[in-house]
Coordinates of N, CA and C and ligand atoms in Angstrom, one line a residue:
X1 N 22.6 -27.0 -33.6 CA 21.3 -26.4 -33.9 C 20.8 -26.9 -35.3
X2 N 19.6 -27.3 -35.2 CA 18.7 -27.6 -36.7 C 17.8 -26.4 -37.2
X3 N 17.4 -26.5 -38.3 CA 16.7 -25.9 -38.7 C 15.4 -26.3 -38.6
X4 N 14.2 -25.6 -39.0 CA 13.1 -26.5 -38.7 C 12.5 -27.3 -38.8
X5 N 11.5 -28.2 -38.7 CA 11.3 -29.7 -39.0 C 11.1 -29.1 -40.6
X6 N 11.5 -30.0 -41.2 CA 10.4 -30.4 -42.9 C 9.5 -30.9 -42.6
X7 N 8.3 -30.7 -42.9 CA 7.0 -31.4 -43.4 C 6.3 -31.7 -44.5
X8 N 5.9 -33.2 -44.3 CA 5.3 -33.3 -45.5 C 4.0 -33.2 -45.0
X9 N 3.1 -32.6 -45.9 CA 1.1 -32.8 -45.6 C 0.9 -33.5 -47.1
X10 N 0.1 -34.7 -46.0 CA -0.5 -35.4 -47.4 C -2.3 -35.3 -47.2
X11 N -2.8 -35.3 -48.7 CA -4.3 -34.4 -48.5 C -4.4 -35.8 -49.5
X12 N -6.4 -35.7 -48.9 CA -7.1 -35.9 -50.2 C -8.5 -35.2 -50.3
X13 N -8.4 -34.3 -50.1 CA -9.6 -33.4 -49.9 C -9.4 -32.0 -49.6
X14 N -10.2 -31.3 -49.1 CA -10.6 -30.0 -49.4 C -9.6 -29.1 -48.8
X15 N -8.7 -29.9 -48.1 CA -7.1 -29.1 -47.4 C -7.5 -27.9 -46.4
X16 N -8.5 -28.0 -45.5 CA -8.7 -27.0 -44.6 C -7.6 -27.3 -43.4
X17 N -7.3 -28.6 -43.0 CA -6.6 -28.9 -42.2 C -4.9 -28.2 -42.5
X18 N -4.7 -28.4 -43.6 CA -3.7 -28.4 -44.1 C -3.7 -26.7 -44.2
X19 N -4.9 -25.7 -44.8 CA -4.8 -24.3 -44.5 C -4.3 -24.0 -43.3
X20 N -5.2 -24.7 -41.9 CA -4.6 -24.4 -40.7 C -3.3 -24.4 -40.3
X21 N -2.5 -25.7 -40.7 CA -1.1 -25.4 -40.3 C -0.2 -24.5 -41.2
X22 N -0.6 -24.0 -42.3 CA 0.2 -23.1 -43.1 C -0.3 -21.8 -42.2
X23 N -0.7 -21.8 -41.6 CA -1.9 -20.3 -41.0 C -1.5 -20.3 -39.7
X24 N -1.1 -21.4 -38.9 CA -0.6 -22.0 -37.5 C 1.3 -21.0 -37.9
X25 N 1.9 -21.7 -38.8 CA 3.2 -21.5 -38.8 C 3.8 -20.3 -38.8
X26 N 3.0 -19.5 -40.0 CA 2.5 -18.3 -40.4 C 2.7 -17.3 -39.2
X27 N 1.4 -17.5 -38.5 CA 1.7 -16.9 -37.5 C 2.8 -17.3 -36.3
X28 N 3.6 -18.3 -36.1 CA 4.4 -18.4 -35.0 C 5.7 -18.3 -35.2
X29 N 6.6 -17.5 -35.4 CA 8.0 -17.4 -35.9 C 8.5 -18.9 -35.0
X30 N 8.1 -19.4 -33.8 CA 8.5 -20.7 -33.1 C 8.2 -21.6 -33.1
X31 N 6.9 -21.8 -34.4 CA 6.9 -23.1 -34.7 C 7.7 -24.2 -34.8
X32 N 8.6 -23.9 -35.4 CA 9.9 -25.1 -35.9 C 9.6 -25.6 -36.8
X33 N 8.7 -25.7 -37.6 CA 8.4 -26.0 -39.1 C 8.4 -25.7 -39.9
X34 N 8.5 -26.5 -41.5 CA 7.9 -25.6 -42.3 C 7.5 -27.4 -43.3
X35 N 6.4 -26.5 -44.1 CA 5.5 -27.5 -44.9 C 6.5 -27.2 -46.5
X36 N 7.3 -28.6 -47.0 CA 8.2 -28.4 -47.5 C 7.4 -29.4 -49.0
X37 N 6.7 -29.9 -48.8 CA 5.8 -31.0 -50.0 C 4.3 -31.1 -49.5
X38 N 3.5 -31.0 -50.6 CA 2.0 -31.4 -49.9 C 2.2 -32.2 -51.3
X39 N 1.6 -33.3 -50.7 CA 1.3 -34.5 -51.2 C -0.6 -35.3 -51.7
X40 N -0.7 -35.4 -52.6 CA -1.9 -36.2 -52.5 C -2.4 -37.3 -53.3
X41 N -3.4 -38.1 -53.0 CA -3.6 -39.2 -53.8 C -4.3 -38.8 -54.8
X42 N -5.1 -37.3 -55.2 CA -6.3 -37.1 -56.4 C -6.0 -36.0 -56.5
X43 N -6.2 -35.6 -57.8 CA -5.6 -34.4 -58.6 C -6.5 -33.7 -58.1
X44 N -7.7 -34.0 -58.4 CA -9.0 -32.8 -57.9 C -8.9 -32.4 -56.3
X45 N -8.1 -32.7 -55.2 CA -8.0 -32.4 -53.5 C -8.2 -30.9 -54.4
X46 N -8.6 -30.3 -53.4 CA -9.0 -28.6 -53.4 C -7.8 -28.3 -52.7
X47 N -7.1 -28.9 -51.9 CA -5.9 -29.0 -50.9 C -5.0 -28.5 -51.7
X48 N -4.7 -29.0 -53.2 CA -3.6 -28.8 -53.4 C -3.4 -27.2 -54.1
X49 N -4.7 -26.5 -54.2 CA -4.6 -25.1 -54.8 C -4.4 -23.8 -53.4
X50 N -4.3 -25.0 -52.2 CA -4.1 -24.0 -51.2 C -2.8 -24.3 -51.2
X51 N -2.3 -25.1 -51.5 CA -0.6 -25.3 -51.1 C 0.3 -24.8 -52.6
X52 N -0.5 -24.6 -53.6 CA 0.2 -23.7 -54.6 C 0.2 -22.1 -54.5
X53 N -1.2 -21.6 -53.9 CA -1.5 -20.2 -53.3 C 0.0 -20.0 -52.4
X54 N 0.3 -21.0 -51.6 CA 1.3 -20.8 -50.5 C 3.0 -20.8 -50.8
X55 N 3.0 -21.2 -51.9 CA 3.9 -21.6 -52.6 C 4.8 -22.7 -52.1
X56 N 4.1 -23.8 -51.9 CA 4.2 -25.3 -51.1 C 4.5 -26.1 -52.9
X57 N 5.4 -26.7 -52.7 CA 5.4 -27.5 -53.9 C 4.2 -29.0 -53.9
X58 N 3.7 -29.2 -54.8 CA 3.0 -30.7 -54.5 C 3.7 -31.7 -55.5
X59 N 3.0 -33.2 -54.9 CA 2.6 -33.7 -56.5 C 1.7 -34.8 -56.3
X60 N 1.4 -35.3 -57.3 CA 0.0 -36.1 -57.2 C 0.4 -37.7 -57.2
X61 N 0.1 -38.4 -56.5 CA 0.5 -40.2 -56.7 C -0.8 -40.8 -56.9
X62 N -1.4 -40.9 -57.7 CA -3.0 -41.4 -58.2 C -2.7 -43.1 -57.9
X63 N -3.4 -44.2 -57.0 CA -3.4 -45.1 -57.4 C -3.0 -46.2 -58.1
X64 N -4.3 -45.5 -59.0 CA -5.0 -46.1 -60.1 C -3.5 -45.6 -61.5
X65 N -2.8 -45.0 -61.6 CA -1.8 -44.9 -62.1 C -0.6 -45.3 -62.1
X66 N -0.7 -46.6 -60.9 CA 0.5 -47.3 -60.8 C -0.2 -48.9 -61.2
X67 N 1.1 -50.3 -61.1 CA 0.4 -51.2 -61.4 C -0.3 -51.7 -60.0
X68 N 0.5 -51.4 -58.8 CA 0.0 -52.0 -57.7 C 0.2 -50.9 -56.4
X69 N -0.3 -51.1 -55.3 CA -0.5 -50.3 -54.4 C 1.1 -49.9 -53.8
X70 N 1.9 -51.4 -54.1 CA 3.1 -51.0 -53.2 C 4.1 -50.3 -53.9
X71 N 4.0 -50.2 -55.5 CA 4.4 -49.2 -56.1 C 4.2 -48.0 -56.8
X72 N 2.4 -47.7 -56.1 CA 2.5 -46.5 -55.8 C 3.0 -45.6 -54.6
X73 N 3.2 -46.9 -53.0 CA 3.2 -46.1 -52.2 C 4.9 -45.6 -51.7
X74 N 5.5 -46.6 -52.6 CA 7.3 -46.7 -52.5 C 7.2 -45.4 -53.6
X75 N 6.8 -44.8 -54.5 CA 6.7 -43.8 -55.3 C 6.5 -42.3 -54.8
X76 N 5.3 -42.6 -53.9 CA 5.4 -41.3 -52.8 C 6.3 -41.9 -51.7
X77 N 6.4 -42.2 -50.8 CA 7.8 -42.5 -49.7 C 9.2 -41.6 -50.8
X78 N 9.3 -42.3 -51.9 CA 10.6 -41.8 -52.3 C 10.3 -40.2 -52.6
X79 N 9.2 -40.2 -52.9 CA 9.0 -38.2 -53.5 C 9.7 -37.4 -51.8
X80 N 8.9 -37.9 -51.0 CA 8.6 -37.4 -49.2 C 10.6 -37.5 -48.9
X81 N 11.2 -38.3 -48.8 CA 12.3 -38.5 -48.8 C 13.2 -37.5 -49.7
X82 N 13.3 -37.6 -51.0 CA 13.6 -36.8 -51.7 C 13.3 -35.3 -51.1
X83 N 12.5 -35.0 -50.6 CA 12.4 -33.9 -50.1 C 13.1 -33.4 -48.7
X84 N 13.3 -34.7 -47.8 CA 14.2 -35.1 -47.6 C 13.3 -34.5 -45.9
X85 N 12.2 -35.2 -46.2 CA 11.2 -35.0 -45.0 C 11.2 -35.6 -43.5
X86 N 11.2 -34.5 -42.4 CA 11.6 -35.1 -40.8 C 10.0 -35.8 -40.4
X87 N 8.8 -34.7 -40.7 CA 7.7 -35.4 -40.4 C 6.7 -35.8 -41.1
X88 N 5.7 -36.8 -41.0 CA 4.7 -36.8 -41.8 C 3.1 -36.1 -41.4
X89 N 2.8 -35.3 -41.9 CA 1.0 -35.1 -41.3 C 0.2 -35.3 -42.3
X90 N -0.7 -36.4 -41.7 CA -1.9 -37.0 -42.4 C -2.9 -36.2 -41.8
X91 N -3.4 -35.2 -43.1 CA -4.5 -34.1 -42.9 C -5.4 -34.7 -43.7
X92 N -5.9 -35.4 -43.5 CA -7.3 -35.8 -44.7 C -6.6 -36.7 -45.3
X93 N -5.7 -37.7 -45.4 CA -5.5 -38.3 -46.4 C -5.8 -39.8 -46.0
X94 N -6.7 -40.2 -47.1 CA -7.6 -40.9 -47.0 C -7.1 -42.4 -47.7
X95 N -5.6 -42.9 -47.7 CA -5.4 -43.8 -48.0 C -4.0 -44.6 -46.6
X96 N -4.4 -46.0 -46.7 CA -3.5 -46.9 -46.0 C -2.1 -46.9 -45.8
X97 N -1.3 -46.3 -44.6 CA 0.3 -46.0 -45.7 C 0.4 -47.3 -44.7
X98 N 1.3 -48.3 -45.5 CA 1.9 -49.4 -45.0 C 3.7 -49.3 -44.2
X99 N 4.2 -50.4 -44.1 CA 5.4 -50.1 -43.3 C 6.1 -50.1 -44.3
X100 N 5.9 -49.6 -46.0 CA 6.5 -48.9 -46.7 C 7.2 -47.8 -46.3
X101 N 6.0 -46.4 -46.0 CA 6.3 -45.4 -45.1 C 6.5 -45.7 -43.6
X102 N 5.8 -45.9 -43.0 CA 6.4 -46.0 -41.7 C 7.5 -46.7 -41.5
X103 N 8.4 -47.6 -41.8 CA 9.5 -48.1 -41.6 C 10.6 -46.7 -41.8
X104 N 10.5 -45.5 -42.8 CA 11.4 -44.5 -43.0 C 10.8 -43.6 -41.8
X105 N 9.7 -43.2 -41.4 CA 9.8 -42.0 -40.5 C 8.9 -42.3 -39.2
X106 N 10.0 -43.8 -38.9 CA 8.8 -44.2 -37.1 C 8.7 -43.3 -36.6
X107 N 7.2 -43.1 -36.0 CA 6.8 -42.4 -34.8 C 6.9 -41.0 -35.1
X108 N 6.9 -40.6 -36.5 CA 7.0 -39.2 -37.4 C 5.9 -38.9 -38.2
X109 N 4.6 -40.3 -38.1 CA 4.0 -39.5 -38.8 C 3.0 -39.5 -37.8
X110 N 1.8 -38.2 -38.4 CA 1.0 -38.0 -37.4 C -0.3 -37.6 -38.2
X111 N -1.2 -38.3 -37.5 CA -2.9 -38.1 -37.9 C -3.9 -37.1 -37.2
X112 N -4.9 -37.2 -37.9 CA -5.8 -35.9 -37.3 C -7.2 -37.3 -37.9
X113 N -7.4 -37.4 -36.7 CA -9.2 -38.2 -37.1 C -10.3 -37.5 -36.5
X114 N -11.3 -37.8 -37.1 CA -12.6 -37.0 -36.5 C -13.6 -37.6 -35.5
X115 N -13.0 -38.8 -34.6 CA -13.8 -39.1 -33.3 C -12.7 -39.0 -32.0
X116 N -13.4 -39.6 -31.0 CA -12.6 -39.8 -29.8 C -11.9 -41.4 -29.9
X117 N -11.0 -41.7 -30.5 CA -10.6 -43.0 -30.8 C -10.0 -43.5 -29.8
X118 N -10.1 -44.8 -29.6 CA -10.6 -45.7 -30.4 C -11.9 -46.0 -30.3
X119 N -12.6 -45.0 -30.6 CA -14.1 -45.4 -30.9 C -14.1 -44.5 -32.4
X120 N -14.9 -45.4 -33.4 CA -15.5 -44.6 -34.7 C -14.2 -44.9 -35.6
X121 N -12.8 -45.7 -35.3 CA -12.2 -46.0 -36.9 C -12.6 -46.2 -37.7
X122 N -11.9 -45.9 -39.2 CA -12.2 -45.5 -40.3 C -12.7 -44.6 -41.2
X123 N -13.3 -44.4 -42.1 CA -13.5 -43.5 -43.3 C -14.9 -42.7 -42.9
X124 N -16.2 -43.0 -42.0 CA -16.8 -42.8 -41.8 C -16.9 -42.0 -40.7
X125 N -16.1 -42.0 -39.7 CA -16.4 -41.4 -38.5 C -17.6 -40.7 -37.9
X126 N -17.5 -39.9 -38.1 CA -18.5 -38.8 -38.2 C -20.3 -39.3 -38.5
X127 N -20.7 -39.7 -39.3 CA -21.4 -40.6 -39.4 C -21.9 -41.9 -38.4
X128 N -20.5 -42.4 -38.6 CA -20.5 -43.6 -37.7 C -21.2 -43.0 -36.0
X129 N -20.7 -42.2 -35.7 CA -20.8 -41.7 -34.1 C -22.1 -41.3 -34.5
X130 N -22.8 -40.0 -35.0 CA -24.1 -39.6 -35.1 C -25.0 -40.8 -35.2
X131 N -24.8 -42.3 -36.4 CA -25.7 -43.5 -36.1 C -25.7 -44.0 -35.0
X132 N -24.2 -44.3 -34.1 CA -24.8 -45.0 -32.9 C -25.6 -44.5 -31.9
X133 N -25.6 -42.7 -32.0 CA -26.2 -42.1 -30.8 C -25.5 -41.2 -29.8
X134 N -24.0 -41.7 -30.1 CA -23.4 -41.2 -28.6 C -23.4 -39.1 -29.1
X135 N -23.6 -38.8 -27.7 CA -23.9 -37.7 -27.0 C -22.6 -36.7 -27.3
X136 N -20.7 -37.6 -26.9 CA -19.8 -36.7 -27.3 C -19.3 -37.5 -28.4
X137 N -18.7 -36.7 -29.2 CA -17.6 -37.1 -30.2 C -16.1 -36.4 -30.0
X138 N -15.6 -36.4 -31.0 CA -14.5 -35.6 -31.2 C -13.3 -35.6 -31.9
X139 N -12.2 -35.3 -31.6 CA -11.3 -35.2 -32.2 C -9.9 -35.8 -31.7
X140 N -9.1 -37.1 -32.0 CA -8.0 -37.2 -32.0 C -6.7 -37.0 -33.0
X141 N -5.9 -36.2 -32.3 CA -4.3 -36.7 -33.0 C -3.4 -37.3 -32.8
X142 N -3.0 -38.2 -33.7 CA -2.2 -39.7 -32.9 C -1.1 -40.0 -34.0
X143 N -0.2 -40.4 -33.4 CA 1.1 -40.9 -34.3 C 0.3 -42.5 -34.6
X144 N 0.7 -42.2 -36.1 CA 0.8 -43.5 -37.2 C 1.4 -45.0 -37.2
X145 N 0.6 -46.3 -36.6 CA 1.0 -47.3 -36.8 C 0.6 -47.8 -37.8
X146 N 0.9 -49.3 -37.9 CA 1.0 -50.2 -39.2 C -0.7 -50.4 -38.8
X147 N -1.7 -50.0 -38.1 CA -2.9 -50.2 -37.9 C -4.0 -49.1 -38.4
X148 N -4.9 -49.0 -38.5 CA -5.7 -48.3 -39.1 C -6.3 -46.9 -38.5
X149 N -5.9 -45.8 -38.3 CA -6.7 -44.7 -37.1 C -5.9 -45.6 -35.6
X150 N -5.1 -45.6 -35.9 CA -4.5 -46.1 -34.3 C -3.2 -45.8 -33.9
X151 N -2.8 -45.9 -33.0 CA -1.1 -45.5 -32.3 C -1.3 -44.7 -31.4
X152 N -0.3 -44.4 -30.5 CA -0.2 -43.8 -29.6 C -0.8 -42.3 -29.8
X153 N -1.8 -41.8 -29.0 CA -2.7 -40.7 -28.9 C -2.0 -39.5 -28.2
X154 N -2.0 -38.8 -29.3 CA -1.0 -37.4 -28.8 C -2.4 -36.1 -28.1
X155 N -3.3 -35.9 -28.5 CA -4.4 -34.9 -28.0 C -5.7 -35.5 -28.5
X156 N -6.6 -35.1 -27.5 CA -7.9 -35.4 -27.8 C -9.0 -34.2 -27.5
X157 N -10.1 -34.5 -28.3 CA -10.5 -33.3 -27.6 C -12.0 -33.5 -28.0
X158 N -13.3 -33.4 -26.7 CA -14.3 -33.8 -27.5 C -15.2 -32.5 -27.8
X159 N -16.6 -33.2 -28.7 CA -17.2 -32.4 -29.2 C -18.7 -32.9 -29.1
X160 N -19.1 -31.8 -28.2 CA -20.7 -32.5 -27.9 C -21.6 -32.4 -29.2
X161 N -22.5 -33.7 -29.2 CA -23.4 -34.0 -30.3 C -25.0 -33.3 -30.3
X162 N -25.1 -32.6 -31.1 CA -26.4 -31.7 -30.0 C -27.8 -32.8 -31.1
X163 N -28.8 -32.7 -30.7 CA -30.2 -33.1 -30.8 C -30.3 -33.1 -32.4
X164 N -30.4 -32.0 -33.3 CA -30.9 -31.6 -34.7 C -29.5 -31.6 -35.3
X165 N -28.2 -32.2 -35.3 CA -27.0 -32.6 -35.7 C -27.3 -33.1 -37.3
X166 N -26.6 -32.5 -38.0 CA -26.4 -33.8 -39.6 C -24.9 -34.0 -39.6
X167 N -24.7 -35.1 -40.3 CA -23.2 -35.2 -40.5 C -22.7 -34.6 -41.0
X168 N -23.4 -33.4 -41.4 CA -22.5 -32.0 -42.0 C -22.0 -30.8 -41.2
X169 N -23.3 -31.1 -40.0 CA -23.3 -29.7 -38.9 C -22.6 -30.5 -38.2
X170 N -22.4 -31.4 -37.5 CA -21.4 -32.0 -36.8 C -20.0 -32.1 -37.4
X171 N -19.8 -32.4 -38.2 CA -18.3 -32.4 -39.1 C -18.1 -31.0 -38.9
X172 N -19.0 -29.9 -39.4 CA -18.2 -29.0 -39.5 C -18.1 -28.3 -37.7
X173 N -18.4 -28.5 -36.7 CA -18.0 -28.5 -35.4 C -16.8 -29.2 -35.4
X174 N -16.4 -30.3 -35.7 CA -15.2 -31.2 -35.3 C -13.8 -30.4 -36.3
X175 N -14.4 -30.0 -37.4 CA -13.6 -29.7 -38.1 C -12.9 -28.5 -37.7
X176 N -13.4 -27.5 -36.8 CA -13.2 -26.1 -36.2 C -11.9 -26.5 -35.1
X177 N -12.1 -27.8 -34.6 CA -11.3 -28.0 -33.3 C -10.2 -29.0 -34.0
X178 N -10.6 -29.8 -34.7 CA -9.8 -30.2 -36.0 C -8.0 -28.9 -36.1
X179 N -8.6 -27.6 -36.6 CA -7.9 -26.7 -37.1 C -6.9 -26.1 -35.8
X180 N -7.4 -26.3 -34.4 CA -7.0 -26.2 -33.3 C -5.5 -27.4 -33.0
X181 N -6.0 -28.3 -33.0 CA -5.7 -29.4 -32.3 C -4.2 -29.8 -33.3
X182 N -4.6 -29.8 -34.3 CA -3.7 -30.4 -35.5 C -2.5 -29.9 -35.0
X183 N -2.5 -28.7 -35.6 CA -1.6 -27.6 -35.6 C -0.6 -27.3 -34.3
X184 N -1.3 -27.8 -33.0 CA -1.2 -27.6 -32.0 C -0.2 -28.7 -32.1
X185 N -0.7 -30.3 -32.1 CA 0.3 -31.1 -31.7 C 1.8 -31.5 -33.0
X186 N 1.3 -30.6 -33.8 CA 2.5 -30.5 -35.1 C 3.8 -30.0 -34.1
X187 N 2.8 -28.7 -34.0 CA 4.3 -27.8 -33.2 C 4.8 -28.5 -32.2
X188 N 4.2 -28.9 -30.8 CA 5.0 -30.1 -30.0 C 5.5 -31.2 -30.4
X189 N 5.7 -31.7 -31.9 CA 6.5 -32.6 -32.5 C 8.0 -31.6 -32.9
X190 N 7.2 -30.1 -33.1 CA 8.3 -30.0 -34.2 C 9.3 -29.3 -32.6
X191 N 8.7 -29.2 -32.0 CA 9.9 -28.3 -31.0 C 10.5 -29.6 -30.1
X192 N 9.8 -30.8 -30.1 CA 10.6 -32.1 -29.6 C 9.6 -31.9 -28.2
X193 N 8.5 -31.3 -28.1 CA 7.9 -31.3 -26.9 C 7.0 -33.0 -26.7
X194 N 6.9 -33.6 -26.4 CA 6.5 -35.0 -26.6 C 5.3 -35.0 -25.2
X195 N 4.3 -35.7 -25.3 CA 3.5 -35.5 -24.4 C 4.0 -37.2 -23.2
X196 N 3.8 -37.7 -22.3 CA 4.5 -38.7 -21.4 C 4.1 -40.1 -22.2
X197 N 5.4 -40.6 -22.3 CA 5.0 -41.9 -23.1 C 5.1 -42.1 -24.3
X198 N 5.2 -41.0 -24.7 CA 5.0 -40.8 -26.7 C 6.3 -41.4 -26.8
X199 N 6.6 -41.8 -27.9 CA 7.9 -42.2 -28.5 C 8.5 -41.3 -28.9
X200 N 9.7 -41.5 -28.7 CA 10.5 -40.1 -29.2 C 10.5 -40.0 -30.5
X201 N 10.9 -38.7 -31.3 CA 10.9 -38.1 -32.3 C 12.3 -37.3 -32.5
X202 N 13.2 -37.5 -33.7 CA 14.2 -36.9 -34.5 C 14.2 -35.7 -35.3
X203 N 14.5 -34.7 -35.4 CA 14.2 -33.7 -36.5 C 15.8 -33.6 -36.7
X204 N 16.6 -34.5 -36.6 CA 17.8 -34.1 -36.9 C 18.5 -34.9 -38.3
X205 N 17.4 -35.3 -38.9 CA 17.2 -35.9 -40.5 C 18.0 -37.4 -40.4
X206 N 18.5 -37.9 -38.6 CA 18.9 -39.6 -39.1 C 17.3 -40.5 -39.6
X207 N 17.7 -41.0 -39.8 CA 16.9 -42.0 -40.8 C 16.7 -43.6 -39.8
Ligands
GRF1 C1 -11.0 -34.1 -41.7 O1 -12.2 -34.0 -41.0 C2 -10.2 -35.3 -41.3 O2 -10.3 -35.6 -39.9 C3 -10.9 -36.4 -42.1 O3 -11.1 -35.8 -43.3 C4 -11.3 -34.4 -43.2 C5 -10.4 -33.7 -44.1 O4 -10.7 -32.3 -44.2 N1 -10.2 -37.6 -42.1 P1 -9.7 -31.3 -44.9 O5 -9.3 -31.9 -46.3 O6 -8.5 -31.0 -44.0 O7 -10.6 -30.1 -45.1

């Protein structure tokens, strides 16, 4: 018998996603998790005053305060580790993790993006979909390759685009099922529930 997964949530913004799964676990005594580090690239994430409310430890890896990218991101990998972390969830976090991280936790970390991917990768999403036109959007969560918003797709879910839409009234529709979805495919990582095809997953801390 294990104990529950560790998690790490790494933020760079307003940590609503990241409220949800403190809120998700909260309520489920069978979750199998617990959020053991929140992590971010910017001191200012709003994120991280919800994960001190919670009494979530953080810490901050700024960039711009290392000399180069791969020693900032070997800087957080070693914090996440040290913690001595089973999964990773990318809740808003808005930076590249290379096979720095992923080589320590294959097929352990997991994203939350705001279209139906592979349509709309990158930083824009939301935007992006509202300029082309299309009708649905939505929400995927997908385990973390060495590619950008990509890997194997754990849930999807869409979100119709109505007529008088801004990228704020639409964001915050995605963002509602966002708080659904996340939390949802956390826990079928953390209880080993895998959907057909996914790659398997460890919570038993080999490396
Ligand atoms: C989410 O919509 C996520 O999909 C996108 O950034 C937003 C983060 O929101 N990548 P929050 O910080 O969880 O409130």
């Amino acid at each position: 018998m294990h104990g529950p997964a560790r998690l790490a949530v790494l933020i760079s913004g307003a940590g609503s996603n990241l409220a949800a799964l403190l809120a998700a676990i909260d309520a489920d005594p069978e979750f199998g998790g617990e959020v053991v580090i929140v992590a971010s690239d910017r001191s200012d994430a709003g994120g991280l005053d919800i994960a001190r409310a919670a009494g979530v430890p953080t810490v901050v890896h700024q960039v711009g305060s290392y000399p180069d990218r791969g020693r900032w991101e070997r800087a957080l990998a070693a914090d996440l580790r040290h913690h001595d972390v089973d999964l990773v969830v990318l809740a808003g976090f808005m930076r590249i993790l290379t096979d720095v991280t992923l080589s320590h936790w294959p097929g352990r970390i997991v994203n939350v993006h705001p279209s139906l991917l592979p349509s709309f990768r990158g930083a824009h999403a939301v935007r992006d979909a509202l300029a082309h036109g299309v009708k649905l959007t939505g929400v995927t969560v997908h385990l973390v390759d060495e590619q950008v918003d990509h890997g194997p797709i754990l849930a999807q879910r869409g979100v119709e685009v109505l007529p008088d839409d801004t990228e704020a009234s639409l964001h915050a529709r995605i963002q509602q099922v966002e708080h659904e979805l996340l939390p949802a495919c956390v826990a079928m990582l953390c209880q080993g529930r895998l959907p057909e095809g996914a790659p398997g997953m460890s919570t038993s801390g080999e490396r």
